[in-house]
PDB file of C-alpha atoms in Angstrom:
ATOM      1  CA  UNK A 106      87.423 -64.755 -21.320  1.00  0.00           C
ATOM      2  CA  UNK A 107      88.202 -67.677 -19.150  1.00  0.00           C
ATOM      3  CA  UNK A 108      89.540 -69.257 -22.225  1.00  0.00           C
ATOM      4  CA  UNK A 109      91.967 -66.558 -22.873  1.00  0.00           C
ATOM      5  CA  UNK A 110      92.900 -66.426 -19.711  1.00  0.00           C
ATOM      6  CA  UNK A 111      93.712 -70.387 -19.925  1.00  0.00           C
ATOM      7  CA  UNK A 112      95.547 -70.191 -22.681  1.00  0.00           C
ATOM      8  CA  UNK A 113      97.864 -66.888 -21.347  1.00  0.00           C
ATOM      9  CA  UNK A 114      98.544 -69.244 -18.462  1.00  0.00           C
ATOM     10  CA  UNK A 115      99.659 -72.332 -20.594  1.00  0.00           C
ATOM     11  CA  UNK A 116     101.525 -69.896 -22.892  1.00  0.00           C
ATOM     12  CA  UNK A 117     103.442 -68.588 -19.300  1.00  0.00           C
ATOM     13  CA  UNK A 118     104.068 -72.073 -18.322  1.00  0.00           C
ATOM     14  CA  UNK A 119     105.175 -73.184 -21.411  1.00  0.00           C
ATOM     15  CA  UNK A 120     107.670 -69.957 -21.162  1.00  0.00           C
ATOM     16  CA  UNK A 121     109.014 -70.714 -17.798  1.00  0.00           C
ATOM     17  CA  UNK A 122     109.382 -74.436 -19.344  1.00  0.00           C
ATOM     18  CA  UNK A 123     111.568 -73.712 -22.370  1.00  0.00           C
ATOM     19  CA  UNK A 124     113.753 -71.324 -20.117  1.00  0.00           C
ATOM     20  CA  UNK A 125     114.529 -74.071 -17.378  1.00  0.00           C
ATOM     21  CA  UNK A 126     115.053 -76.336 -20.281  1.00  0.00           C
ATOM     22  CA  UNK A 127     117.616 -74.037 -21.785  1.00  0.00           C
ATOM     23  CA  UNK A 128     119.336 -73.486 -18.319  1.00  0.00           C
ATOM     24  CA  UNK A 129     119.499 -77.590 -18.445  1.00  0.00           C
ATOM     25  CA  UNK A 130     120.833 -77.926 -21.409  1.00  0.00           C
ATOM     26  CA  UNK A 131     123.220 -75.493 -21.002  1.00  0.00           C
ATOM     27  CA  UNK A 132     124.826 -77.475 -18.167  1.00  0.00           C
ATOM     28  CA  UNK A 133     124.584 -80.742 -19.299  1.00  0.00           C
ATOM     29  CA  UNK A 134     126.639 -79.977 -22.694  1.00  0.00           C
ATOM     30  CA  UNK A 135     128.770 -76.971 -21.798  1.00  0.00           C
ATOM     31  CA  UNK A 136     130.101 -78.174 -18.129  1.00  0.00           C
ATOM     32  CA  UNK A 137     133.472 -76.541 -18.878  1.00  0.00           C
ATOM     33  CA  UNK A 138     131.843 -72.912 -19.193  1.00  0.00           C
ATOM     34  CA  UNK A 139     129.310 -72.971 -16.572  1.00  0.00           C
ATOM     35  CA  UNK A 140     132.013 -74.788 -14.156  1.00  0.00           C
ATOM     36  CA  UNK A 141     132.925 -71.038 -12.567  1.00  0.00           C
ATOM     37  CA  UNK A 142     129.295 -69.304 -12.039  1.00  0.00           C
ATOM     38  CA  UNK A 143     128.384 -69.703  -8.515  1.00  0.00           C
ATOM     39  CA  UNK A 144     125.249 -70.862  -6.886  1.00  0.00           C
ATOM     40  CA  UNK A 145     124.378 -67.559  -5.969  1.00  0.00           C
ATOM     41  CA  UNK A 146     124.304 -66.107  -9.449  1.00  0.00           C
ATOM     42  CA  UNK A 147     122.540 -69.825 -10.695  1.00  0.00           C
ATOM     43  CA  UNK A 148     119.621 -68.953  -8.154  1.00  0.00           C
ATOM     44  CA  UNK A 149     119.766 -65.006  -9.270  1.00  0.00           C
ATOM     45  CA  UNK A 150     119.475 -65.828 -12.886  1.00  0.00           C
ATOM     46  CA  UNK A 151     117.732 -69.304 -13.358  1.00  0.00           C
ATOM     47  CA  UNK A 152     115.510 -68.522 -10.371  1.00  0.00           C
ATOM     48  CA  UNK A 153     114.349 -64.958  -9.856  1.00  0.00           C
ATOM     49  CA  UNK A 154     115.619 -63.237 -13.126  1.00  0.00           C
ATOM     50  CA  UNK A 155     114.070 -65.596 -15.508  1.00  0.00           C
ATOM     51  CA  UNK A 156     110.738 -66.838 -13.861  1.00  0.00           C
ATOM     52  CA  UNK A 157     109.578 -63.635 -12.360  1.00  0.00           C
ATOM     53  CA  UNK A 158     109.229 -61.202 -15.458  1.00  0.00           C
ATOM     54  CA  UNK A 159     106.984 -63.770 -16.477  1.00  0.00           C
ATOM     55  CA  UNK A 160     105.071 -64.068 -13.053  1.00  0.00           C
ATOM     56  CA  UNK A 161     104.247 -60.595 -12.805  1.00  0.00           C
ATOM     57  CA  UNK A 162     103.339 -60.649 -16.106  1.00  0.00           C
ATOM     58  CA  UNK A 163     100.757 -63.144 -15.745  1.00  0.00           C
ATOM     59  CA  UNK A 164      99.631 -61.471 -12.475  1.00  0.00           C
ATOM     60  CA  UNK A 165      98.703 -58.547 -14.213  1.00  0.00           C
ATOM     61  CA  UNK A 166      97.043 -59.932 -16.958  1.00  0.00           C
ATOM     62  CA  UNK A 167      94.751 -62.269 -14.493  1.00  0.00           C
ATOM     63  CA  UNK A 168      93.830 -59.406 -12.435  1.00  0.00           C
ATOM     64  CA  UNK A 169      92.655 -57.238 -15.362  1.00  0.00           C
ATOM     65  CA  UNK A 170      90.615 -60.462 -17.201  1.00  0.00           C
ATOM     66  CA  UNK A 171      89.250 -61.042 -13.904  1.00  0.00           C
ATOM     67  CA  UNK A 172      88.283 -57.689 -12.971  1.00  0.00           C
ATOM     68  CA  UNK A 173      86.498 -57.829 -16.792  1.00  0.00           C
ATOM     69  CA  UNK A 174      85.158 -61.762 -15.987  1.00  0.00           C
ATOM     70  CA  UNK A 175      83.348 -60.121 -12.981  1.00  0.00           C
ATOM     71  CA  UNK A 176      81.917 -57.319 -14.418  1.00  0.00           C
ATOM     72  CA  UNK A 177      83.498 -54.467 -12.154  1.00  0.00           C
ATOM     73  CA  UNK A 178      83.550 -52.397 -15.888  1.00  0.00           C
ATOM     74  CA  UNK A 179      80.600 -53.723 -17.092  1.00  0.00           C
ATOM     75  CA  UNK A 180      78.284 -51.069 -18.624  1.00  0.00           C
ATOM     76  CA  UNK A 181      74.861 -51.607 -16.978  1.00  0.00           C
ATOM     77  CA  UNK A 182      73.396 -55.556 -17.734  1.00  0.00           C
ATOM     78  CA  UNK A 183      70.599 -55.592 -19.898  1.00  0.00           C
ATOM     79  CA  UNK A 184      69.032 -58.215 -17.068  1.00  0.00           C
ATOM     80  CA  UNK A 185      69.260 -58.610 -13.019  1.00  0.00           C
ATOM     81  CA  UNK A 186      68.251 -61.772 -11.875  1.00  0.00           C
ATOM     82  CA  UNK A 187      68.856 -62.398  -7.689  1.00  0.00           C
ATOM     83  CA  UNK A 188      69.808 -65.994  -7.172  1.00  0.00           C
ATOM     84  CA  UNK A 189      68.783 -67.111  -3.380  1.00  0.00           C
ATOM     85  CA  UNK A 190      70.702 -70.563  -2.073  1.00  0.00           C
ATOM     86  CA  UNK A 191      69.838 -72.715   0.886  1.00  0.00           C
ATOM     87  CA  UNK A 192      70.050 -75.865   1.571  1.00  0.00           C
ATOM     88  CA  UNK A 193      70.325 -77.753  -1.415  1.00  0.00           C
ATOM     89  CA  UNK A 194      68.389 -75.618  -3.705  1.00  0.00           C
ATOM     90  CA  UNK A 195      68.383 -72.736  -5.502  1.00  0.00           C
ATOM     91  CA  UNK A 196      65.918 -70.020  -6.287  1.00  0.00           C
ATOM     92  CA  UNK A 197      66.059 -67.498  -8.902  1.00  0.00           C
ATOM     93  CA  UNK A 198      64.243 -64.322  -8.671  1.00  0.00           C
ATOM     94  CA  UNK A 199      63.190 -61.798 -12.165  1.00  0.00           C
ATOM     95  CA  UNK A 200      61.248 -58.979 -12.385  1.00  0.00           C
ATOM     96  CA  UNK A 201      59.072 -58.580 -15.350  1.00  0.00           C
ATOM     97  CA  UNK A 202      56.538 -55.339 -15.923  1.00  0.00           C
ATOM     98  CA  UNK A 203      56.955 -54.769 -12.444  1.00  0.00           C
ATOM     99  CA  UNK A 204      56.453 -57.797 -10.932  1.00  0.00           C
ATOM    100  CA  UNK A 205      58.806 -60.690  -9.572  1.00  0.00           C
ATOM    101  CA  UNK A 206      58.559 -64.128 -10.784  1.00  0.00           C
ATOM    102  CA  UNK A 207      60.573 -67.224  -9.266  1.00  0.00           C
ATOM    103  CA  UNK A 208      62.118 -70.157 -10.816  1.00  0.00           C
ATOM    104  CA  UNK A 209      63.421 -73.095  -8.841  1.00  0.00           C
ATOM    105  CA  UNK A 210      66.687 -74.816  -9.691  1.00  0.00           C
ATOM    106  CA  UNK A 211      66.594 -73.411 -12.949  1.00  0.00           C
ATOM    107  CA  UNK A 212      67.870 -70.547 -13.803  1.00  0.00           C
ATOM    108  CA  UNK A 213      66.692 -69.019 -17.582  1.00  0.00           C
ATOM    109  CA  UNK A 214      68.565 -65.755 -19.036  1.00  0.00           C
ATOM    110  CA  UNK A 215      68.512 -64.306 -22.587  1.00  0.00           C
ATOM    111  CA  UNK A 216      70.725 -65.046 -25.569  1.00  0.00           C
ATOM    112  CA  UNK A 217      73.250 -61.926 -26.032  1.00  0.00           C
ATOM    113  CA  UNK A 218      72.158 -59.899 -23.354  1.00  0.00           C
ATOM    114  CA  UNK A 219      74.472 -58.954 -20.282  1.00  0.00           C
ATOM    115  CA  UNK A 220      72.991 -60.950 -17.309  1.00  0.00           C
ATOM    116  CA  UNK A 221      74.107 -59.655 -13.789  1.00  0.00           C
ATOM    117  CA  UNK A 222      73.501 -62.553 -11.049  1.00  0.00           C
ATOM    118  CA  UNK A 223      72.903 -61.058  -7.717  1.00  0.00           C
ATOM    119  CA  UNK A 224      73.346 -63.904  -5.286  1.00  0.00           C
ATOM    120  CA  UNK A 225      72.900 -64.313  -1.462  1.00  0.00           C
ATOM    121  CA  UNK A 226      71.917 -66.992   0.934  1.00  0.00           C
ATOM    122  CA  UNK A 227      69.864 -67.721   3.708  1.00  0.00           C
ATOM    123  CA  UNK A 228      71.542 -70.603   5.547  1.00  0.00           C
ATOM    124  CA  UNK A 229      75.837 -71.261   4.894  1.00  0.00           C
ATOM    125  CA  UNK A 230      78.150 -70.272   2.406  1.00  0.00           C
ATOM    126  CA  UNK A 231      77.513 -71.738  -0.935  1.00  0.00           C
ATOM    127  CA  UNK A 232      78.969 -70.589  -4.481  1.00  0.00           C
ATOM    128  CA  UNK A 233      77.109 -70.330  -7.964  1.00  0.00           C
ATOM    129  CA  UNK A 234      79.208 -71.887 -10.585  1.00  0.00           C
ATOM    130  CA  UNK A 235      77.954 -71.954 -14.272  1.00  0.00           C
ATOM    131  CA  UNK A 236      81.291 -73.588 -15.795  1.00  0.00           C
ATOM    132  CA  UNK A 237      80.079 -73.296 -19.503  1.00  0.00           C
ATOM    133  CA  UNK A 238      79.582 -69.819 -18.686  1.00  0.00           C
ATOM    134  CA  UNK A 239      81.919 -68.934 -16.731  1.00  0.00           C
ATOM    135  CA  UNK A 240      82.794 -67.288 -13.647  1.00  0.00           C
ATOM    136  CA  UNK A 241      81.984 -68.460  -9.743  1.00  0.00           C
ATOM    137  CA  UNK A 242      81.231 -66.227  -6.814  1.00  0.00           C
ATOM    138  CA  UNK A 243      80.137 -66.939  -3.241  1.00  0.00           C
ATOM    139  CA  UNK A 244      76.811 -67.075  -2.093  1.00  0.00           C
ATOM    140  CA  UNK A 245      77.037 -65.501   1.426  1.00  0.00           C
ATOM    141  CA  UNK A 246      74.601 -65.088   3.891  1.00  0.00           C
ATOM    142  CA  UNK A 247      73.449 -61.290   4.858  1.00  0.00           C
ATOM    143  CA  UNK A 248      75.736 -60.119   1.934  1.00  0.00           C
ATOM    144  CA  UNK A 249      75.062 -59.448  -2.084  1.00  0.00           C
ATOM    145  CA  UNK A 250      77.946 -60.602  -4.170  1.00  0.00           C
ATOM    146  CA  UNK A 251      77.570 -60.157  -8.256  1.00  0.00           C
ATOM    147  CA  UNK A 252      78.820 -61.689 -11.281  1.00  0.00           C
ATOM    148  CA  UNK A 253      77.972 -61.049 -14.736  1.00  0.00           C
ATOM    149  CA  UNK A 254      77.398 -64.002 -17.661  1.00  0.00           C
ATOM    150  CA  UNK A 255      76.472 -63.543 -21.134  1.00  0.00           C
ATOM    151  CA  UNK A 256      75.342 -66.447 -23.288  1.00  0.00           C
ATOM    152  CA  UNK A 257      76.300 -66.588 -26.929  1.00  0.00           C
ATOM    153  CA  UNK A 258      74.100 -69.075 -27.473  1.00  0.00           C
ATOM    154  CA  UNK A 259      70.865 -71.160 -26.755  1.00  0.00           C
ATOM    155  CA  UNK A 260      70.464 -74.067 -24.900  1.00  0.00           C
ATOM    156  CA  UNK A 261      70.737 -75.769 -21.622  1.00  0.00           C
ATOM    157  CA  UNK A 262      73.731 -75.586 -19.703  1.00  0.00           C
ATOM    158  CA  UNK A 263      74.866 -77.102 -15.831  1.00  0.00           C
ATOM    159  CA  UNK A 264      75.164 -75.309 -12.802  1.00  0.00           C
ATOM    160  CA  UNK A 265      76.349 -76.335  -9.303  1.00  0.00           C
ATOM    161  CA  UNK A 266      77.193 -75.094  -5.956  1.00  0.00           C
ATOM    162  CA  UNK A 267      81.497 -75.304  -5.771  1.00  0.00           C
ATOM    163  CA  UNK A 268      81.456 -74.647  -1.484  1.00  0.00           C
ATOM    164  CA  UNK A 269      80.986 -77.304   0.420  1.00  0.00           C
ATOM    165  CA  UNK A 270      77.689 -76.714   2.176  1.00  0.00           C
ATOM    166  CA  UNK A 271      76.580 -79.841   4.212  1.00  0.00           C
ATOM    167  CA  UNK A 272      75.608 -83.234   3.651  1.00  0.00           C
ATOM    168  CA  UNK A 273      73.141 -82.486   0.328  1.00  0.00           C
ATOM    169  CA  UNK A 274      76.089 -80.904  -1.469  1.00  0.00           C
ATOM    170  CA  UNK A 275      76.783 -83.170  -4.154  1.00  0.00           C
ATOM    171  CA  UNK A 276      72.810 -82.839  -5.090  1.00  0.00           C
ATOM    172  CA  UNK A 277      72.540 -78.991  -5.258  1.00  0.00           C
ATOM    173  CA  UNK A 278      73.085 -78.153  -8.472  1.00  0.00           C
ATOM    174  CA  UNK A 279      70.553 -76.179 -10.984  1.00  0.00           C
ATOM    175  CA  UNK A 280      70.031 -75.732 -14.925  1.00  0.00           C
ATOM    176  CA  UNK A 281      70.333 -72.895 -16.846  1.00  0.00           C
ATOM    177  CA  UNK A 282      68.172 -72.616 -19.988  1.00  0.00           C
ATOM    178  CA  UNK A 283      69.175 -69.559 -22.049  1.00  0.00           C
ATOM    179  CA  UNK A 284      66.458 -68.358 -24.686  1.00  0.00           C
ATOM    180  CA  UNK A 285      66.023 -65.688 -27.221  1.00  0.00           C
ATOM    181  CA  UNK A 286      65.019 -62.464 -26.209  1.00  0.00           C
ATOM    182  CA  UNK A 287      61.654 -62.583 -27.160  1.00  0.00           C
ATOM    183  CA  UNK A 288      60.825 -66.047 -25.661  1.00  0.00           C
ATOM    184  CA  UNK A 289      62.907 -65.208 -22.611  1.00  0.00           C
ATOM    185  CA  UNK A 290      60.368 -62.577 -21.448  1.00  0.00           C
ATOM    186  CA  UNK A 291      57.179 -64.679 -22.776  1.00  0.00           C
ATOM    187  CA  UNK A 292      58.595 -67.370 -20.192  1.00  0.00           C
ATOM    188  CA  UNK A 293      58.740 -64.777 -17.679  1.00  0.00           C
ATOM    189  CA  UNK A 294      54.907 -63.571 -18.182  1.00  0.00           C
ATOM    190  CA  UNK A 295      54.236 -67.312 -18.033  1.00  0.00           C
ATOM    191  CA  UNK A 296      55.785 -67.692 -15.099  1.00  0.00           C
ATOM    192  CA  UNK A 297      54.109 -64.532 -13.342  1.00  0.00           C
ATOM    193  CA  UNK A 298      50.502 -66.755 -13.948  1.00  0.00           C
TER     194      UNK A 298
END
């Protein structure tokens, strides 16, 4: 989704690009005819009638991918995992058969299931950022924010804090190791010994 959402962007830009070119090229080889428009009707046309259609479009369609990135029409995640900053680490909470198990600085979630990240902190502000995955929320303290990821695949992807957060910033990052189903909640029971 973040992809797509790149791509509209670029595709807007490249839009608004090709229409100021045209405006350009319009003056630079027809002079004569564009001699009697005014500025007025230069700024009406070349800079609110043109780039704006294409704004609002691209508003709209970011608000709707992001509202879908975030998971506010999510049906209900297969898996809740709470993720718990503080200074500089992380620490990721599951509940298996009943019981909560705790990871630190590596986070593990299940291939093709709907993972919803609760995340607070103790301490400061930090953010959770898987950039393969997509997606970053705040980390706040006193205050639950979610986000929802979904892995397509397995294997081992980086995760970092994106808030600056005090002077062990740049080392507070975490891994997340996505596994199968089955061996994602064998790791779990294995972590509950």
């Amino acid at each position: 989704m973040v992809a797509d959402l790149w791509w509209v962007m670029f595709g807007g830009a490249a839009v608004i690009f090709v229409l100021v070119m045209a405006l350009f090229a319009m003056v630079m080889l027809r002079t004569d005819k564009v001699r009697h428009i005014s500025a007025k009707h230069w700024i009406g046309i070349g800079g609110i009638g043109m780039p704006v259609p294409v704004l609002i479009a691209l508003l709209i369609f970011a608000f709707f991918q992001g509202e879908t990135l975030f998971g506010t029409n999510a049906p209900k995640p297969d898996v809740t995992i709470t993720a718990t900053s503080r200074m500089w680490s992380w620490e990721f909470t599951y509940t298996i058969d009943g019981d909560q198990v705790h990871s630190r600085d590596v986070l593990h979630m299940p291939v093709g299931q709907t993972v919803q990240i609760d995340t607070t902190s103790i301490d400061v502000i930090h953010s959770f950022w898987v950039p393969r995955l997509g997606g970053k929320i705040d980390s706040i303290p006193g205050q639950v924010n979610s986000i929802v990821l979904k892995a397509d695949v397995e294997g081992t992807f980086g995760g970092i804090c994106s808030e600056y957060c005090g002077i062990g910033h740049d080392q507070m990052s975490f891994r997340v190791n996505t596994h199968s189903p089955n061996d994602f909640e064998e790791l779990l029971r294995n972590l509950r010994q």
